[in-house]
PDB file of C-alpha atoms and ligand atoms in Angstrom:
ATOM      1  CA  UNK A 764       0.339   0.069  -0.003  1.00  0.00           C
ATOM      2  CA  UNK A 765       1.295   3.484  -0.319  1.00  0.00           C
ATOM      3  CA  UNK A 766       2.018   5.249   2.721  1.00  0.00           C
ATOM      4  CA  UNK A 767       3.636   8.614   0.651  1.00  0.00           C
ATOM      5  CA  UNK A 768       2.494  10.042  -2.504  1.00  0.00           C
ATOM      6  CA  UNK A 769       4.679  13.415  -3.076  1.00  0.00           C
ATOM      7  CA  UNK A 770       3.344  15.618  -7.130  1.00  0.00           C
ATOM      8  CA  UNK A 771       4.930  18.309  -7.066  1.00  0.00           C
ATOM      9  CA  UNK A 772       3.820  21.144  -9.490  1.00  0.00           C
ATOM     10  CA  UNK A 773       5.691  23.209  -7.862  1.00  0.00           C
ATOM     11  CA  UNK A 774       7.601  24.579  -4.600  1.00  0.00           C
ATOM     12  CA  UNK A 775       9.709  27.200  -2.851  1.00  0.00           C
ATOM     13  CA  UNK A 776      10.092  29.905  -0.538  1.00  0.00           C
ATOM     14  CA  UNK A 777       7.672  32.947  -0.911  1.00  0.00           C
ATOM     15  CA  UNK A 778       8.786  34.240  -4.917  1.00  0.00           C
ATOM     16  CA  UNK A 779      11.252  31.974  -4.726  1.00  0.00           C
ATOM     17  CA  UNK A 780      10.262  28.533  -6.820  1.00  0.00           C
ATOM     18  CA  UNK A 781      12.828  26.104  -5.871  1.00  0.00           C
ATOM     19  CA  UNK A 782      10.996  22.532  -6.993  1.00  0.00           C
ATOM     20  CA  UNK A 783       9.405  21.627 -10.372  1.00  0.00           C
ATOM     21  CA  UNK A 784       8.026  18.751 -11.549  1.00  0.00           C
ATOM     22  CA  UNK A 785       9.177  16.462  -8.466  1.00  0.00           C
ATOM     23  CA  UNK A 786       7.093  13.614  -7.875  1.00  0.00           C
ATOM     24  CA  UNK A 787       7.539  10.374  -6.346  1.00  0.00           C
ATOM     25  CA  UNK A 788       5.835   8.076  -4.244  1.00  0.00           C
ATOM     26  CA  UNK A 789       6.947   5.497  -0.550  1.00  0.00           C
ATOM     27  CA  UNK A 790       5.046   2.417   0.339  1.00  0.00           C
ATOM     28  CA  UNK A 791       4.583   1.431   3.640  1.00  0.00           C
ATOM     29  CA  UNK A 792       8.153   0.542   5.519  1.00  0.00           C
ATOM     30  CA  UNK A 793       9.650   1.037   2.135  1.00  0.00           C
ATOM     31  CA  UNK A 794      12.783   3.601   1.828  1.00  0.00           C
ATOM     32  CA  UNK A 795      13.658   5.757  -0.380  1.00  0.00           C
ATOM     33  CA  UNK A 796      16.853   8.201  -0.396  1.00  0.00           C
ATOM     34  CA  UNK A 797      16.853  11.529  -2.668  1.00  0.00           C
ATOM     35  CA  UNK A 798      20.244  12.463  -4.293  1.00  0.00           C
ATOM     36  CA  UNK A 799      21.644  15.557  -5.551  1.00  0.00           C
ATOM     37  CA  UNK A 800      24.480  18.569  -5.591  1.00  0.00           C
ATOM     38  CA  UNK A 801      24.488  21.388  -2.736  1.00  0.00           C
ATOM     39  CA  UNK A 802      21.040  23.388  -3.768  1.00  0.00           C
ATOM     40  CA  UNK A 803      19.284  20.820  -6.084  1.00  0.00           C
ATOM     41  CA  UNK A 804      16.220  21.219  -3.729  1.00  0.00           C
ATOM     42  CA  UNK A 805      16.221  18.348  -1.376  1.00  0.00           C
ATOM     43  CA  UNK A 806      16.256  19.843   1.916  1.00  0.00           C
ATOM     44  CA  UNK A 807      13.243  21.720  -0.042  1.00  0.00           C
ATOM     45  CA  UNK A 808      11.785  18.249  -0.871  1.00  0.00           C
ATOM     46  CA  UNK A 809      11.900  17.517   2.814  1.00  0.00           C
ATOM     47  CA  UNK A 810       9.927  20.838   3.604  1.00  0.00           C
ATOM     48  CA  UNK A 811       7.573  20.787   1.430  1.00  0.00           C
ATOM     49  CA  UNK A 812       6.062  16.886   2.589  1.00  0.00           C
ATOM     50  CA  UNK A 813       5.999  18.527   6.028  1.00  0.00           C
ATOM     51  CA  UNK A 814       4.269  21.868   5.441  1.00  0.00           C
ATOM     52  CA  UNK A 815       7.492  24.941   6.469  1.00  0.00           C
ATOM     53  CA  UNK A 816       7.367  25.870   1.838  1.00  0.00           C
ATOM     54  CA  UNK A 817       5.249  27.129  -0.260  1.00  0.00           C
ATOM     55  CA  UNK A 818       3.492  23.829  -2.945  1.00  0.00           C
ATOM     56  CA  UNK A 819       1.395  23.595  -6.069  1.00  0.00           C
ATOM     57  CA  UNK A 820       0.318  19.994  -6.271  1.00  0.00           C
ATOM     58  CA  UNK A 821      -0.421  17.427  -3.872  1.00  0.00           C
ATOM     59  CA  UNK A 822       1.165  16.083  -1.152  1.00  0.00           C
ATOM     60  CA  UNK A 823      -1.036  12.836   0.396  1.00  0.00           C
ATOM     61  CA  UNK A 824       0.153  10.392   3.798  1.00  0.00           C
ATOM     62  CA  UNK A 825      -1.645   7.695   4.885  1.00  0.00           C
ATOM     63  CA  UNK A 826      -5.010   8.461   3.195  1.00  0.00           C
ATOM     64  CA  UNK A 827      -4.384  12.526   4.080  1.00  0.00           C
ATOM     65  CA  UNK A 828      -4.143  15.189   1.759  1.00  0.00           C
ATOM     66  CA  UNK A 829      -1.545  17.209   3.388  1.00  0.00           C
ATOM     67  CA  UNK A 830      -0.780  19.677   1.175  1.00  0.00           C
ATOM     68  CA  UNK A 831      -0.340  23.554   3.018  1.00  0.00           C
ATOM     69  CA  UNK A 832      -1.360  21.779   6.189  1.00  0.00           C
ATOM     70  CA  UNK A 833       0.374  23.629   9.018  1.00  0.00           C
ATOM     71  CA  UNK A 834       3.671  21.772  10.446  1.00  0.00           C
ATOM     72  CA  UNK A 835       2.483  20.862  13.615  1.00  0.00           C
ATOM     73  CA  UNK A 836      -0.919  19.106  11.825  1.00  0.00           C
ATOM     74  CA  UNK A 837       1.654  17.534   9.355  1.00  0.00           C
ATOM     75  CA  UNK A 838       3.468  16.050  11.936  1.00  0.00           C
ATOM     76  CA  UNK A 839       0.236  15.487  14.124  1.00  0.00           C
ATOM     77  CA  UNK A 840      -0.456  12.833  10.647  1.00  0.00           C
ATOM     78  CA  UNK A 841       2.199  10.440  11.947  1.00  0.00           C
ATOM     79  CA  UNK A 842       5.367  11.862   9.748  1.00  0.00           C
ATOM     80  CA  UNK A 843       8.223  12.813  11.761  1.00  0.00           C
ATOM     81  CA  UNK A 844      11.213  15.161  10.724  1.00  0.00           C
ATOM     82  CA  UNK A 845      14.651  14.750  11.446  1.00  0.00           C
ATOM     83  CA  UNK A 846      16.385  18.138  10.166  1.00  0.00           C
ATOM     84  CA  UNK A 847      19.592  18.984   8.598  1.00  0.00           C
ATOM     85  CA  UNK A 848      22.290  20.159  11.848  1.00  0.00           C
ATOM     86  CA  UNK A 849      19.938  17.820  13.651  1.00  0.00           C
ATOM     87  CA  UNK A 850      18.181  20.651  15.728  1.00  0.00           C
ATOM     88  CA  UNK A 851      17.969  18.980  19.285  1.00  0.00           C
ATOM     89  CA  UNK A 852      17.699  21.313  21.964  1.00  0.00           C
ATOM     90  CA  UNK A 853      20.772  22.124  23.984  1.00  0.00           C
ATOM     91  CA  UNK A 854      19.530  23.452  26.866  1.00  0.00           C
ATOM     92  CA  UNK A 855      17.496  20.226  27.684  1.00  0.00           C
ATOM     93  CA  UNK A 856      18.522  17.398  29.234  1.00  0.00           C
ATOM     94  CA  UNK A 857      19.514  14.449  26.630  1.00  0.00           C
ATOM     95  CA  UNK A 858      15.624  12.491  28.689  1.00  0.00           C
ATOM     96  CA  UNK A 859      13.823  16.003  28.275  1.00  0.00           C
ATOM     97  CA  UNK A 860      14.641  15.502  24.293  1.00  0.00           C
ATOM     98  CA  UNK A 861      13.404  12.420  24.282  1.00  0.00           C
ATOM     99  CA  UNK A 862       9.952  13.510  26.089  1.00  0.00           C
ATOM    100  CA  UNK A 863       9.281  16.561  23.590  1.00  0.00           C
ATOM    101  CA  UNK A 864       9.610  13.833  21.204  1.00  0.00           C
ATOM    102  CA  UNK A 865       7.002  12.055  22.242  1.00  0.00           C
ATOM    103  CA  UNK A 866       5.183  14.575  23.233  1.00  0.00           C
ATOM    104  CA  UNK A 867       2.095  14.614  21.140  1.00  0.00           C
ATOM    105  CA  UNK A 868       1.368  10.460  23.053  1.00  0.00           C
ATOM    106  CA  UNK A 869       0.440   9.875  26.536  1.00  0.00           C
ATOM    107  CA  UNK A 870       2.626  10.049  29.410  1.00  0.00           C
ATOM    108  CA  UNK A 871       3.246   6.498  30.118  1.00  0.00           C
ATOM    109  CA  UNK A 872       4.269   5.255  26.513  1.00  0.00           C
ATOM    110  CA  UNK A 873       6.283   9.023  26.297  1.00  0.00           C
ATOM    111  CA  UNK A 874       8.071   7.707  29.374  1.00  0.00           C
ATOM    112  CA  UNK A 875       8.065   4.325  28.351  1.00  0.00           C
ATOM    113  CA  UNK A 876       9.274   4.589  25.388  1.00  0.00           C
ATOM    114  CA  UNK A 877      12.357   7.104  25.879  1.00  0.00           C
ATOM    115  CA  UNK A 878      13.513   4.413  28.807  1.00  0.00           C
ATOM    116  CA  UNK A 879      13.759   2.048  25.620  1.00  0.00           C
ATOM    117  CA  UNK A 880      15.334   4.075  23.305  1.00  0.00           C
ATOM    118  CA  UNK A 881      17.741   4.990  26.329  1.00  0.00           C
ATOM    119  CA  UNK A 882      18.306   1.604  27.077  1.00  0.00           C
ATOM    120  CA  UNK A 883      19.480   0.958  22.867  1.00  0.00           C
ATOM    121  CA  UNK A 884      21.193   4.207  22.838  1.00  0.00           C
ATOM    122  CA  UNK A 885      24.370   3.256  26.475  1.00  0.00           C
ATOM    123  CA  UNK A 886      26.195   6.344  25.203  1.00  0.00           C
ATOM    124  CA  UNK A 887      22.570   8.285  25.469  1.00  0.00           C
ATOM    125  CA  UNK A 888      21.866   6.271  28.636  1.00  0.00           C
ATOM    126  CA  UNK A 889      25.200   7.394  30.516  1.00  0.00           C
ATOM    127  CA  UNK A 890      24.006  11.521  29.395  1.00  0.00           C
ATOM    128  CA  UNK A 891      20.363  11.003  30.029  1.00  0.00           C
ATOM    129  CA  UNK A 892      20.141  13.822  32.706  1.00  0.00           C
ATOM    130  CA  UNK A 893      22.994  16.211  31.536  1.00  0.00           C
ATOM    131  CA  UNK A 894      21.833  19.065  28.495  1.00  0.00           C
ATOM    132  CA  UNK A 895      22.176  18.113  25.618  1.00  0.00           C
ATOM    133  CA  UNK A 896      24.556  20.628  24.293  1.00  0.00           C
ATOM    134  CA  UNK A 897      27.310  18.373  25.785  1.00  0.00           C
ATOM    135  CA  UNK A 898      27.134  15.666  23.598  1.00  0.00           C
ATOM    136  CA  UNK A 899      29.571  14.852  19.945  1.00  0.00           C
ATOM    137  CA  UNK A 900      27.679  15.076  16.645  1.00  0.00           C
ATOM    138  CA  UNK A 901      27.357  11.358  16.518  1.00  0.00           C
ATOM    139  CA  UNK A 902      25.826  11.518  19.850  1.00  0.00           C
ATOM    140  CA  UNK A 903      23.257  14.855  18.797  1.00  0.00           C
ATOM    141  CA  UNK A 904      22.522  12.810  15.587  1.00  0.00           C
ATOM    142  CA  UNK A 905      21.014   9.412  17.906  1.00  0.00           C
ATOM    143  CA  UNK A 906      19.356  11.559  19.690  1.00  0.00           C
ATOM    144  CA  UNK A 907      18.060  13.622  16.550  1.00  0.00           C
ATOM    145  CA  UNK A 908      16.595  10.677  15.615  1.00  0.00           C
ATOM    146  CA  UNK A 909      15.174   8.316  18.840  1.00  0.00           C
ATOM    147  CA  UNK A 910      13.199  11.543  19.607  1.00  0.00           C
ATOM    148  CA  UNK A 911      11.807  11.823  16.029  1.00  0.00           C
ATOM    149  CA  UNK A 912      10.783   8.271  16.758  1.00  0.00           C
ATOM    150  CA  UNK A 913       9.295   9.197  19.734  1.00  0.00           C
ATOM    151  CA  UNK A 914       6.485   9.853  17.805  1.00  0.00           C
ATOM    152  CA  UNK A 915       5.368   6.825  16.769  1.00  0.00           C
ATOM    153  CA  UNK A 916       5.694   8.213  13.572  1.00  0.00           C
ATOM    154  CA  UNK A 917       4.692   6.087   9.993  1.00  0.00           C
ATOM    155  CA  UNK A 918       7.426   7.803   7.889  1.00  0.00           C
ATOM    156  CA  UNK A 919      10.739   9.701   9.437  1.00  0.00           C
ATOM    157  CA  UNK A 920      12.411  11.779   7.116  1.00  0.00           C
ATOM    158  CA  UNK A 921      15.983  12.055   7.552  1.00  0.00           C
ATOM    159  CA  UNK A 922      18.131  15.313   6.288  1.00  0.00           C
ATOM    160  CA  UNK A 923      22.131  14.443   5.961  1.00  0.00           C
ATOM    161  CA  UNK A 924      22.736  12.779   8.793  1.00  0.00           C
ATOM    162  CA  UNK A 925      26.052  12.237   8.226  1.00  0.00           C
ATOM    163  CA  UNK A 926      26.812  15.964   7.604  1.00  0.00           C
ATOM    164  CA  UNK A 927      29.334  16.716  10.123  1.00  0.00           C
ATOM    165  CA  UNK A 928      30.381  13.758  10.841  1.00  0.00           C
ATOM    166  CA  UNK A 929      33.346  11.264  11.001  1.00  0.00           C
ATOM    167  CA  UNK A 930      33.424   8.359   8.335  1.00  0.00           C
ATOM    168  CA  UNK A 931      33.242   5.442  10.901  1.00  0.00           C
ATOM    169  CA  UNK A 932      30.688   7.598  12.035  1.00  0.00           C
ATOM    170  CA  UNK A 933      28.643   7.275   9.764  1.00  0.00           C
ATOM    171  CA  UNK A 934      29.400   4.382   8.545  1.00  0.00           C
ATOM    172  CA  UNK A 935      27.775   2.957  12.014  1.00  0.00           C
ATOM    173  CA  UNK A 936      25.064   5.719  12.143  1.00  0.00           C
ATOM    174  CA  UNK A 937      23.862   4.069   8.802  1.00  0.00           C
ATOM    175  CA  UNK A 938      23.594   0.516  10.295  1.00  0.00           C
ATOM    176  CA  UNK A 939      22.036   1.898  12.904  1.00  0.00           C
ATOM    177  CA  UNK A 940      19.263   3.323  10.569  1.00  0.00           C
ATOM    178  CA  UNK A 941      18.860   0.265   9.142  1.00  0.00           C
ATOM    179  CA  UNK A 942      18.341  -1.697  12.085  1.00  0.00           C
ATOM    180  CA  UNK A 943      15.727   0.470  13.441  1.00  0.00           C
ATOM    181  CA  UNK A 944      14.137   0.607  10.277  1.00  0.00           C
ATOM    182  CA  UNK A 945      13.632  -3.370   9.864  1.00  0.00           C
ATOM    183  CA  UNK A 946      12.867  -2.802  13.470  1.00  0.00           C
ATOM    184  CA  UNK A 947       9.817  -0.638  13.775  1.00  0.00           C
ATOM    185  CA  UNK A 948       8.931  -0.971  10.260  1.00  0.00           C
ATOM    186  CA  UNK A 949       8.589   2.678   9.776  1.00  0.00           C
ATOM    187  CA  UNK A 950       9.399   3.986   6.050  1.00  0.00           C
ATOM    188  CA  UNK A 951      12.080   6.649   5.842  1.00  0.00           C
ATOM    189  CA  UNK A 952      13.020   9.289   3.529  1.00  0.00           C
ATOM    190  CA  UNK A 953      16.129   9.774   3.503  1.00  0.00           C
ATOM    191  CA  UNK A 954      18.137  12.757   2.204  1.00  0.00           C
ATOM    192  CA  UNK A 955      22.397  12.494   1.602  1.00  0.00           C
ATOM    193  CA  UNK A 956      25.540  13.415   0.033  1.00  0.00           C
ATOM    194  CA  UNK A 957      27.026  10.270   1.095  1.00  0.00           C
ATOM    195  CA  UNK A 958      25.567   8.091  -2.488  1.00  0.00           C
ATOM    196  CA  UNK A 959      27.325   4.999  -1.171  1.00  0.00           C
ATOM    197  CA  UNK A 960      25.781   4.090   2.445  1.00  0.00           C
ATOM    198  CA  UNK A 961      22.496   5.923   1.747  1.00  0.00           C
ATOM    199  CA  UNK A 962      21.885   3.252  -1.097  1.00  0.00           C
ATOM    200  CA  UNK A 963      23.059   1.070   0.763  1.00  0.00           C
ATOM    201  CA  UNK A 964      20.111   0.222   3.302  1.00  0.00           C
ATOM    202  CA  UNK A 965      17.426   2.560   0.644  1.00  0.00           C
ATOM    203  CA  UNK A 966      15.169   0.152  -1.524  1.00  0.00           C
ATOM    204  CA  UNK A 967      14.195   2.879  -4.477  1.00  0.00           C
ATOM    205  CA  UNK A 968      16.514   6.440  -5.045  1.00  0.00           C
ATOM    206  CA  UNK A 969      15.395   9.518  -6.870  1.00  0.00           C
ATOM    207  CA  UNK A 970      18.385  12.271  -7.990  1.00  0.00           C
ATOM    208  CA  UNK A 971      17.330  15.961  -7.398  1.00  0.00           C
ATOM    209  CA  UNK A 972      18.659  18.459  -9.995  1.00  0.00           C
ATOM    210  CA  UNK A 973      18.163  22.036 -10.162  1.00  0.00           C
ATOM    211  CA  UNK A 974      14.732  21.198  -8.404  1.00  0.00           C
ATOM    212  CA  UNK A 975      13.948  17.983 -10.464  1.00  0.00           C
ATOM    213  CA  UNK A 976      14.177  14.450 -10.550  1.00  0.00           C
ATOM    214  CA  UNK A 977      16.869  13.293 -13.164  1.00  0.00           C
ATOM    215  CA  UNK A 978      17.676   9.311 -12.416  1.00  0.00           C
ATOM    216  CA  UNK A 979      14.666   7.157 -10.218  1.00  0.00           C
ATOM    217  CA  UNK A 980      15.400   3.232 -10.233  1.00  0.00           C
ATOM    218  CA  UNK A 981      16.064   1.037  -7.791  1.00  0.00           C
ATOM    219  CA  UNK A 982      19.508   1.492  -5.147  1.00  0.00           C
ATOM    220  CA  UNK A 983      20.435  -1.348  -6.800  1.00  0.00           C
ATOM    221  CA  UNK A 984      19.694   0.157 -10.258  1.00  0.00           C
ATOM    222  CA  UNK A 985      21.156   3.667  -9.681  1.00  0.00           C
ATOM    223  CA  UNK A 986      24.570   2.065  -8.356  1.00  0.00           C
ATOM    224  CA  UNK A 987      24.745   0.618 -11.572  1.00  0.00           C
ATOM    225  CA  UNK A 988      24.307   3.169 -13.622  1.00  0.00           C
ATOM    226  CA  UNK A 989      27.394   5.869 -15.390  1.00  0.00           C
ATOM    227  CA  UNK A 990      25.824   9.046 -14.394  1.00  0.00           C
ATOM    228  CA  UNK A 991      25.303   8.514 -11.003  1.00  0.00           C
ATOM    229  CA  UNK A 992      28.613   6.646 -10.465  1.00  0.00           C
ATOM    230  CA  UNK A 993      30.656   9.461 -11.680  1.00  0.00           C
ATOM    231  CA  UNK A 994      28.715  12.059 -10.046  1.00  0.00           C
ATOM    232  CA  UNK A 995      27.843  10.442  -6.295  1.00  0.00           C
ATOM    233  CA  UNK A 996      29.741   7.493  -6.195  1.00  0.00           C
ATOM    234  CA  UNK A 997      33.445   9.081  -6.600  1.00  0.00           C
ATOM    235  CA  UNK A 998      34.119   6.456  -9.873  1.00  0.00           C
TER     236      UNK A 998
HETATM  237  P1  ATP B 704      22.026  21.693   0.647  1.00  0.00           P
HETATM  238  O1  ATP B 704      22.900  20.122   0.371  1.00  0.00           O
HETATM  239  O2  ATP B 704      23.256  22.429   0.459  1.00  0.00           O
HETATM  240  O3  ATP B 704      21.129  21.019   1.664  1.00  0.00           O
HETATM  241  P2  ATP B 704      19.805  21.106  -0.772  1.00  0.00           P
HETATM  242  O4  ATP B 704      19.287  20.167  -2.124  1.00  0.00           O
HETATM  243  O5  ATP B 704      19.301  20.639   0.541  1.00  0.00           O
HETATM  244  O6  ATP B 704      21.003  21.428  -0.582  1.00  0.00           O
HETATM  245  P3  ATP B 704      18.170  23.294  -0.714  1.00  0.00           P
HETATM  246  O7  ATP B 704      18.375  23.359   0.599  1.00  0.00           O
HETATM  247  O8  ATP B 704      16.533  22.742  -0.521  1.00  0.00           O
HETATM  248  O9  ATP B 704      19.312  22.332  -1.761  1.00  0.00           O
HETATM  249  O10 ATP B 704      18.390  24.444  -1.789  1.00  0.00           O
HETATM  250  C1  ATP B 704      17.238  24.368  -3.123  1.00  0.00           C
HETATM  251  C2  ATP B 704      17.573  26.354  -3.390  1.00  0.00           C
HETATM  252  O11 ATP B 704      16.448  26.803  -2.540  1.00  0.00           O
HETATM  253  C3  ATP B 704      18.841  26.625  -3.474  1.00  0.00           C
HETATM  254  O12 ATP B 704      19.240  27.644  -4.297  1.00  0.00           O
HETATM  255  C4  ATP B 704      18.864  27.345  -1.819  1.00  0.00           C
HETATM  256  O13 ATP B 704      19.716  28.823  -2.189  1.00  0.00           O
HETATM  257  C5  ATP B 704      17.284  27.876  -2.389  1.00  0.00           C
HETATM  258  N1  ATP B 704      16.557  28.121  -0.967  1.00  0.00           N
HETATM  259  C6  ATP B 704      17.165  27.630  -0.050  1.00  0.00           C
HETATM  260  N2  ATP B 704      16.159  27.409   1.666  1.00  0.00           N
HETATM  261  C7  ATP B 704      15.683  29.339   0.877  1.00  0.00           C
HETATM  262  C8  ATP B 704      15.096  29.813   1.535  1.00  0.00           C
HETATM  263  N3  ATP B 704      14.317  30.099   2.707  1.00  0.00           N
HETATM  264  N4  ATP B 704      14.425  31.133   1.006  1.00  0.00           N
HETATM  265  C9  ATP B 704      14.882  31.107  -0.830  1.00  0.00           C
HETATM  266  N5  ATP B 704      15.729  30.337  -1.322  1.00  0.00           N
HETATM  267  C10 ATP B 704      16.088  29.108  -0.584  1.00  0.00           C
END
């Protein structure tokens, strides 16, 4: 069953149109990666789905038309957004950050899930009572991801989770994302510059250039395409 349908005719900020004819679908539990150079429109694609951009066209999620809905209502339909740069609350403790993520759910369910995420990530558990600002970049990314899953979403939007992380930490992060995806069955829409790792955990992929989709296919197909290998895989 289709979970997300994106049919963006045009989207952008005020008078600036960034995306044109960006069309794709994600099935329930599916994983799609959006590749593209800096400034191609990847972040704008995620922001449009989350209700943060002006849009012409349609975005449908879980049987609902979410086009033009304000971001808090889009989030309430079951879409969680992990923004570029993590967006953790530095003054709140690690545990409080998790509870903010679960604030739309009954308190007991949120407290139980916060404890589960802390069990899962011992480095966060050790620092659960300390401000999030003291975490390393990789730990902040884990916290941002766990905070998103605290909302018990059906779809998680991840904007360049590898940004600013060392290669080894990035590899661990992608292995973790792969595991979480399998365990929870939550669909994933991933924007990423690290094409090699992203294609490794995605099923489908699209390439955005200058605001429009130029290549699409299964992750395996994209790995074999010369143009993708040259531009994004450094081959
Ligand atoms: P990056 O990898 O650098 O994050 P991206 O593919 O995510 O790139 P976007 O952030 O979506 O690209 O930006 C696409 C285009 O939209 C760029 O030309 C950018 O300058 C423009 N843009 C982004 N944010 C705004 C804004 N708030 N107002 C006007 N234009 C914007």
